Coordinates of C-alpha atoms in Angstrom, one line a residue:
M1 CA -32.0 -0.4 21.2
N2 CA -33.5 2.8 19.7
L3 CA -32.6 6.4 20.3
K4 CA -35.2 7.0 23.0
E5 CA -34.1 4.0 25.0
L6 CA -30.4 5.1 24.8
A7 CA -31.4 8.6 25.9
T8 CA -33.3 7.2 28.9
K9 CA -30.3 5.1 30.0
L10 CA -28.1 8.2 29.9
G11 CA -30.6 10.5 31.6
L12 CA -30.4 12.9 28.6
S13 CA -33.0 14.1 26.1
P14 CA -33.2 12.3 22.8
T15 CA -32.4 15.6 21.1
T16 CA -29.1 15.9 23.0
V17 CA -28.1 12.3 22.3
S18 CA -28.9 12.7 18.6
R19 CA -26.9 15.9 18.4
A20 CA -24.0 14.3 20.2
L21 CA -24.0 11.2 17.9
N22 CA -24.4 13.3 14.7
G23 CA -21.5 15.7 15.3
Y24 CA -23.3 18.9 16.2
P25 CA -20.7 21.4 17.5
E26 CA -22.9 22.8 20.3
V27 CA -22.7 19.5 22.4
N28 CA -19.8 19.7 24.8
E29 CA -17.0 17.1 24.4
A30 CA -17.6 15.5 27.8
T31 CA -21.2 14.8 26.9
R32 CA -20.3 13.7 23.4
A33 CA -17.7 11.2 24.8
R34 CA -20.2 9.8 27.3
V35 CA -22.9 9.3 24.6
M36 CA -20.4 7.7 22.2
A37 CA -19.2 5.3 24.8
A38 CA -22.8 4.3 25.7
A39 CA -23.7 3.8 22.1
K40 CA -20.7 1.6 21.6
R41 CA -21.5 -0.4 24.8
H42 CA -25.1 -1.0 23.7
D43 CA -24.2 -1.5 20.0
Y44 CA -26.4 1.5 19.0
R45 CA -25.7 2.9 15.5
P46 CA -27.2 6.3 14.5
N47 CA -28.9 6.7 11.2
A48 CA -26.3 7.3 8.5
R49 CA -28.6 9.7 6.6
A50 CA -29.0 11.8 9.8
I51 CA -25.2 12.0 10.2
R52 CA -24.8 13.2 6.6
L53 CA -27.4 15.9 7.1
A54 CA -25.9 17.0 10.4
T55 CA -22.3 17.2 9.3
G56 CA -22.6 17.9 5.6
R57 CA -20.3 15.0 5.0
A58 CA -20.8 12.1 2.6
M59 CA -19.4 9.6 5.1
A60 CA -17.5 7.9 2.3
V61 CA -13.9 7.6 1.0
G62 CA -13.0 7.2 -2.6
H63 CA -10.5 5.0 -4.3
V64 CA -10.0 5.7 -8.1
I65 CA -8.4 2.8 -10.0
P66 CA -7.2 3.1 -13.6
I67 CA -7.8 -0.3 -15.2
A68 CA -6.0 -0.2 -18.5
T69 CA -2.3 -0.3 -17.7
R70 CA -1.8 -1.0 -14.0
H71 CA -4.2 -3.9 -13.2
E72 CA -4.3 -3.0 -9.5
I73 CA -7.9 -4.3 -9.1
V74 CA -6.6 -7.9 -9.5
N75 CA -3.4 -7.3 -7.5
P76 CA -3.3 -9.2 -4.2
V77 CA -1.3 -6.3 -2.7
F78 CA -4.0 -3.9 -3.5
A79 CA -6.6 -6.2 -2.1
D80 CA -4.8 -6.5 1.2
F81 CA -4.5 -2.7 1.4
I82 CA -8.2 -2.2 0.8
A83 CA -9.0 -4.9 3.4
G84 CA -7.0 -2.9 6.0
A85 CA -8.5 0.4 5.0
G86 CA -12.0 -1.1 5.1
E87 CA -11.6 -2.1 8.7
I88 CA -11.1 1.5 9.7
Y89 CA -13.9 2.8 7.5
S90 CA -16.5 0.4 9.0
R91 CA -15.3 1.1 12.5
N92 CA -16.0 4.8 11.8
D93 CA -19.3 4.3 9.9
Y94 CA -17.7 5.3 6.6
D95 CA -18.5 3.7 3.2
M96 CA -16.0 3.1 0.4
V97 CA -16.6 4.2 -3.1
L98 CA -14.4 2.3 -5.6
S99 CA -14.3 3.8 -9.1
V100 CA -12.6 1.7 -11.8
V101 CA -12.0 4.0 -14.8
P102 CA -10.0 4.3 -18.0
D103 CA -6.5 5.7 -17.4
D104 CA -7.3 9.0 -19.2
Q105 CA -10.4 9.6 -17.1
E106 CA -8.7 9.5 -13.7
G107 CA -8.4 13.3 -13.3
A108 CA -12.0 13.8 -14.4
T109 CA -13.2 11.2 -11.9
Y110 CA -11.6 13.1 -9.0
R111 CA -13.3 16.3 -10.2
A112 CA -16.6 14.6 -10.5
L113 CA -16.4 13.0 -7.0
R114 CA -15.6 16.5 -5.6
A115 CA -18.4 18.2 -7.5
K116 CA -21.0 15.7 -6.6
G117 CA -20.0 15.5 -3.0
N118 CA -19.9 11.7 -3.2
V119 CA -16.9 11.3 -1.0
D120 CA -15.1 13.3 1.8
G121 CA -11.6 12.3 0.7
V122 CA -9.6 9.9 -1.4
I123 CA -6.6 7.6 -1.1
V124 CA -4.2 7.9 -4.1
H125 CA -2.6 4.7 -5.2
S126 CA 0.7 3.9 -7.1
P127 CA 2.2 7.4 -7.2
R128 CA 4.5 8.3 -10.1
M129 CA 7.5 10.6 -10.1
D130 CA 6.2 14.2 -9.8
D131 CA 2.6 12.9 -9.8
A132 CA 0.1 15.2 -11.4
R133 CA -2.7 14.0 -9.2
I134 CA -1.3 15.8 -6.2
P135 CA -1.6 19.4 -7.5
L136 CA -5.0 18.4 -9.0
L137 CA -6.4 17.3 -5.6
H138 CA -4.8 20.4 -3.9
G139 CA -6.5 22.6 -6.5
I140 CA -10.0 21.1 -6.2
G141 CA -9.8 21.0 -2.4
L142 CA -10.4 17.3 -1.9
P143 CA -8.7 15.8 1.2
F144 CA -6.3 12.9 0.2
V145 CA -3.6 10.6 1.4
V146 CA -1.0 9.1 -0.9
H147 CA 0.0 5.4 -0.5
G148 CA 3.6 5.9 -1.4
R149 CA 5.6 9.0 -2.3
A150 CA 6.0 11.2 -5.4
S151 CA 9.6 12.3 -5.8
G152 CA 9.8 15.7 -7.5
C153 CA 6.5 17.0 -6.2
T154 CA 7.1 20.4 -4.5
L155 CA 3.7 20.7 -2.9
P156 CA 3.2 19.4 0.7
Y157 CA 1.0 16.3 0.7
P158 CA 0.1 13.6 3.2
W159 CA 1.6 10.1 2.6
I160 CA 2.4 6.7 4.1
D161 CA 5.1 4.6 2.5
V162 CA 7.5 1.7 3.2
N163 CA 11.2 2.5 3.0
N164 CA 11.7 0.9 -0.4
R165 CA 15.3 2.1 -0.9
R166 CA 16.5 0.8 2.5
A167 CA 14.6 -2.5 2.0
F168 CA 16.3 -3.3 -1.3
Q169 CA 19.7 -2.0 0.0
R170 CA 19.5 -4.5 2.9
A171 CA 18.4 -7.3 0.6
T172 CA 21.3 -6.7 -1.8
E173 CA 23.8 -6.5 1.1
F174 CA 22.5 -9.8 2.4
L175 CA 23.1 -11.5 -1.0
L176 CA 26.6 -9.8 -1.2
D177 CA 27.4 -11.2 2.2
L178 CA 26.5 -14.7 0.9
G179 CA 29.2 -14.2 -1.8
H180 CA 26.9 -13.3 -4.7
R181 CA 28.3 -10.8 -7.2
R182 CA 26.0 -11.3 -10.2
I183 CA 22.8 -10.1 -8.6
A184 CA 19.8 -9.3 -10.9
L185 CA 17.1 -6.8 -10.2
V186 CA 13.6 -7.7 -11.4
N187 CA 11.9 -4.4 -10.7
G188 CA 8.4 -2.9 -11.2
L189 CA 7.7 -0.2 -13.8
E190 CA 10.3 2.5 -13.1
F191 CA 8.1 5.5 -13.7
M192 CA 6.5 4.5 -10.4
D193 CA 8.2 6.1 -7.4
F194 CA 8.5 2.9 -5.4
A195 CA 10.4 1.1 -8.2
M196 CA 12.8 4.1 -8.6
R197 CA 13.6 3.9 -4.9
R198 CA 14.1 0.1 -5.0
R199 CA 16.6 0.5 -7.9
K200 CA 18.5 3.1 -6.0
G201 CA 18.8 0.9 -2.9
Y202 CA 20.1 -2.0 -5.0
A203 CA 22.6 0.2 -6.9
D204 CA 23.8 1.9 -3.7
A205 CA 24.5 -1.5 -2.1
L206 CA 26.5 -2.7 -5.1
S207 CA 28.4 0.6 -5.3
E208 CA 29.4 0.5 -1.7
R209 CA 31.1 -2.9 -2.4
G210 CA 32.9 -1.6 -5.5
I211 CA 30.6 -3.4 -7.9
E212 CA 29.2 -1.6 -11.0
A213 CA 25.5 -2.3 -11.7
D214 CA 25.2 -4.3 -15.0
P215 CA 22.3 -3.1 -17.2
A216 CA 22.0 -6.7 -18.5
L217 CA 21.0 -7.7 -15.0
M218 CA 18.3 -5.1 -14.5
S219 CA 14.8 -5.2 -15.7
S220 CA 11.7 -3.0 -15.3
E221 CA 8.3 -4.5 -16.2
E222 CA 4.8 -5.0 -14.7
M223 CA 5.1 -7.3 -11.7
T224 CA 3.4 -10.5 -13.0
E225 CA 4.3 -14.2 -12.9
G226 CA 4.7 -14.2 -16.6
S227 CA 7.1 -11.3 -16.7
G228 CA 9.1 -12.8 -13.9
Y229 CA 9.3 -16.1 -15.9
R230 CA 10.4 -14.4 -19.1
I231 CA 13.0 -12.2 -17.4
G232 CA 14.4 -15.1 -15.4
K233 CA 14.6 -17.3 -18.5
R234 CA 16.4 -14.6 -20.5
M235 CA 18.9 -13.8 -17.8
L236 CA 19.7 -17.4 -16.9
A237 CA 20.5 -18.0 -20.6
Q238 CA 23.3 -15.4 -20.5
T239 CA 26.9 -16.5 -20.9
N240 CA 27.6 -15.2 -17.4
P241 CA 24.2 -15.6 -15.7
P242 CA 23.2 -14.1 -12.3
T243 CA 23.6 -16.3 -9.2
A244 CA 20.9 -14.3 -7.4
F245 CA 17.7 -12.3 -8.1
L246 CA 16.0 -9.5 -6.2
A247 CA 12.3 -9.3 -7.2
S248 CA 9.9 -6.5 -6.5
S249 CA 7.0 -8.8 -5.7
M250 CA 6.2 -12.4 -4.7
I251 CA 4.3 -12.9 -8.0
S252 CA 7.4 -12.0 -10.0
G253 CA 9.4 -14.3 -7.7
M254 CA 7.1 -17.2 -8.6
G255 CA 7.9 -16.6 -12.2
L256 CA 11.6 -16.6 -11.5
R257 CA 11.2 -19.9 -9.6
R258 CA 9.5 -21.4 -12.6
A259 CA 12.3 -20.2 -14.9
A260 CA 15.0 -21.6 -12.5
E261 CA 13.3 -25.0 -12.1
E262 CA 12.9 -25.3 -15.9
R263 CA 16.7 -25.2 -16.1
G264 CA 17.1 -27.8 -13.3
L265 CA 18.2 -25.2 -10.7
K266 CA 17.1 -25.5 -7.1
L267 CA 16.3 -22.3 -5.1
G268 CA 18.7 -21.8 -2.2
R269 CA 21.3 -24.1 -3.6
D270 CA 22.0 -23.2 -7.2
I271 CA 20.2 -19.9 -7.4
S272 CA 19.0 -17.4 -4.8
V273 CA 15.9 -15.3 -4.9
I274 CA 14.6 -12.5 -2.6
I275 CA 11.1 -11.1 -3.0
H276 CA 9.2 -8.1 -1.6
D277 CA 5.7 -8.0 0.0
D278 CA 5.2 -11.6 1.2
D279 CA 2.8 -10.7 4.0
L280 CA -0.4 -11.3 2.1
S281 CA -3.6 -12.7 3.5
Y282 CA -4.5 -15.0 0.5
M283 CA -1.0 -15.8 -0.8
K284 CA 1.1 -17.1 2.0
N285 CA 4.9 -17.4 1.7
G286 CA 4.9 -20.9 3.1
E287 CA 3.6 -21.9 6.5
D288 CA 6.0 -22.5 9.4
V289 CA 9.2 -21.8 7.3
P290 CA 9.0 -19.1 4.5
I291 CA 9.6 -20.4 1.0
F292 CA 11.2 -17.2 -0.1
T293 CA 13.6 -14.9 1.7
A294 CA 11.7 -11.6 1.7
T295 CA 11.7 -7.9 2.6
R296 CA 8.4 -7.9 4.5
S297 CA 6.0 -5.0 5.3
S298 CA 2.3 -5.4 6.1
V299 CA 0.3 -3.9 3.3
R300 CA -2.9 -4.5 5.3
E301 CA -1.5 -2.4 8.2
A302 CA -0.5 0.3 5.7
G303 CA -4.1 0.4 4.6
R304 CA -5.3 0.8 8.2
L305 CA -2.8 3.6 8.8
A306 CA -3.6 5.4 5.6
A307 CA -7.4 5.2 6.2
Q308 CA -7.0 6.6 9.7
M309 CA -4.8 9.4 8.5
L310 CA -7.3 10.4 5.9
L311 CA -10.3 10.3 8.4
D312 CA -8.3 12.5 10.8
L313 CA -7.6 15.0 8.0
I314 CA -11.3 15.0 7.1
A315 CA -12.3 15.7 10.7
A316 CA -9.7 18.5 11.1
P317 CA -9.4 20.4 7.8
G318 CA -6.3 22.6 7.5
T319 CA -4.1 20.2 9.5
E320 CA -0.5 20.1 8.4
A321 CA 0.1 17.2 6.0
P322 CA 1.2 14.2 8.0
S323 CA 3.6 11.5 6.7
R324 CA 4.7 8.1 7.9
L325 CA 7.7 6.0 6.8
L326 CA 7.5 2.2 7.6
E327 CA 10.5 0.0 7.7
A328 CA 10.5 -3.5 6.1
D329 CA 11.8 -6.6 7.8
L330 CA 14.2 -9.0 6.2
I331 CA 12.7 -12.5 6.6
I332 CA 15.1 -15.4 5.9
G333 CA 13.5 -18.3 3.9
Q334 CA 14.5 -21.3 1.9
S335 CA 15.2 -19.4 -1.4
T336 CA 18.7 -18.0 -0.5
G337 CA 22.1 -19.6 0.1
P338 CA 25.8 -19.1 -0.5
A339 CA 26.8 -18.2 -4.1
P340 CA 27.6 -21.5 -6.0
P341 CA 31.3 -22.1 -6.8

């Protein structure tokens, strides 16, 4: 169906229909809503170039990914987030601009995106403590939403995050209730805000039971299978090894399982492991019964929510910075059991 045919069905002029679809402010909201509903019903899509000309928008959202130290581009968690965000972009006729850059070029890339008008806004990934990107984006006037939080940042900023502190507190309490006292934390890099919050939840749960956190049972590394294996192998070789592990990702947990099995230990009987983020599209935590006990939050849903939050900010500049805190569920799998005698 073309524009003229749609206009005929609505009993409106092609000019009015075009202006309604392309966001011209002089079209009243009732007419715009009627036109949009008809376009959706008849699967009519306006010309993207015409929308850009009419609104002055790029109709694109940016994601800037530093490649050298964080390897997010190959992280299945990042992939699920992008998949969820992409659903919202396509539903709203937005494109996605993915910029993979050296770490020291991230700030310059945001400035270039703003100067060239390539995107209408960006989503910021993997926030650090007191993240410098937040004042930068405020300063250049580029709308943004942070996936996570940046403790120490005094400026208001829009964010969506999972309650990492509470998730790891609950997971640690669950292991304590099973009788474990030597509980190891296999955390992500602790200059990242989420990892700091997870450590706090773990430490708070131990403290409330009168247990002092043991530095020999706490690690902070990039969340890979290899690092999980090396950490697990090292800790299990201690004179007084842990009876349980709390891992910041399923990938780290897979490395821990390899280290445990190498020593002849069976998960759920001889050693317990809890992981985080097991709700991934292409890396399932078992089928009917979860392999790992896990603190679960849908990264894909977080992507959808963050994308919609950003599009709403783009459509209504000057809106107060929104925020949303998601809770994680504790899913019981086969990898946990009572502390061994």
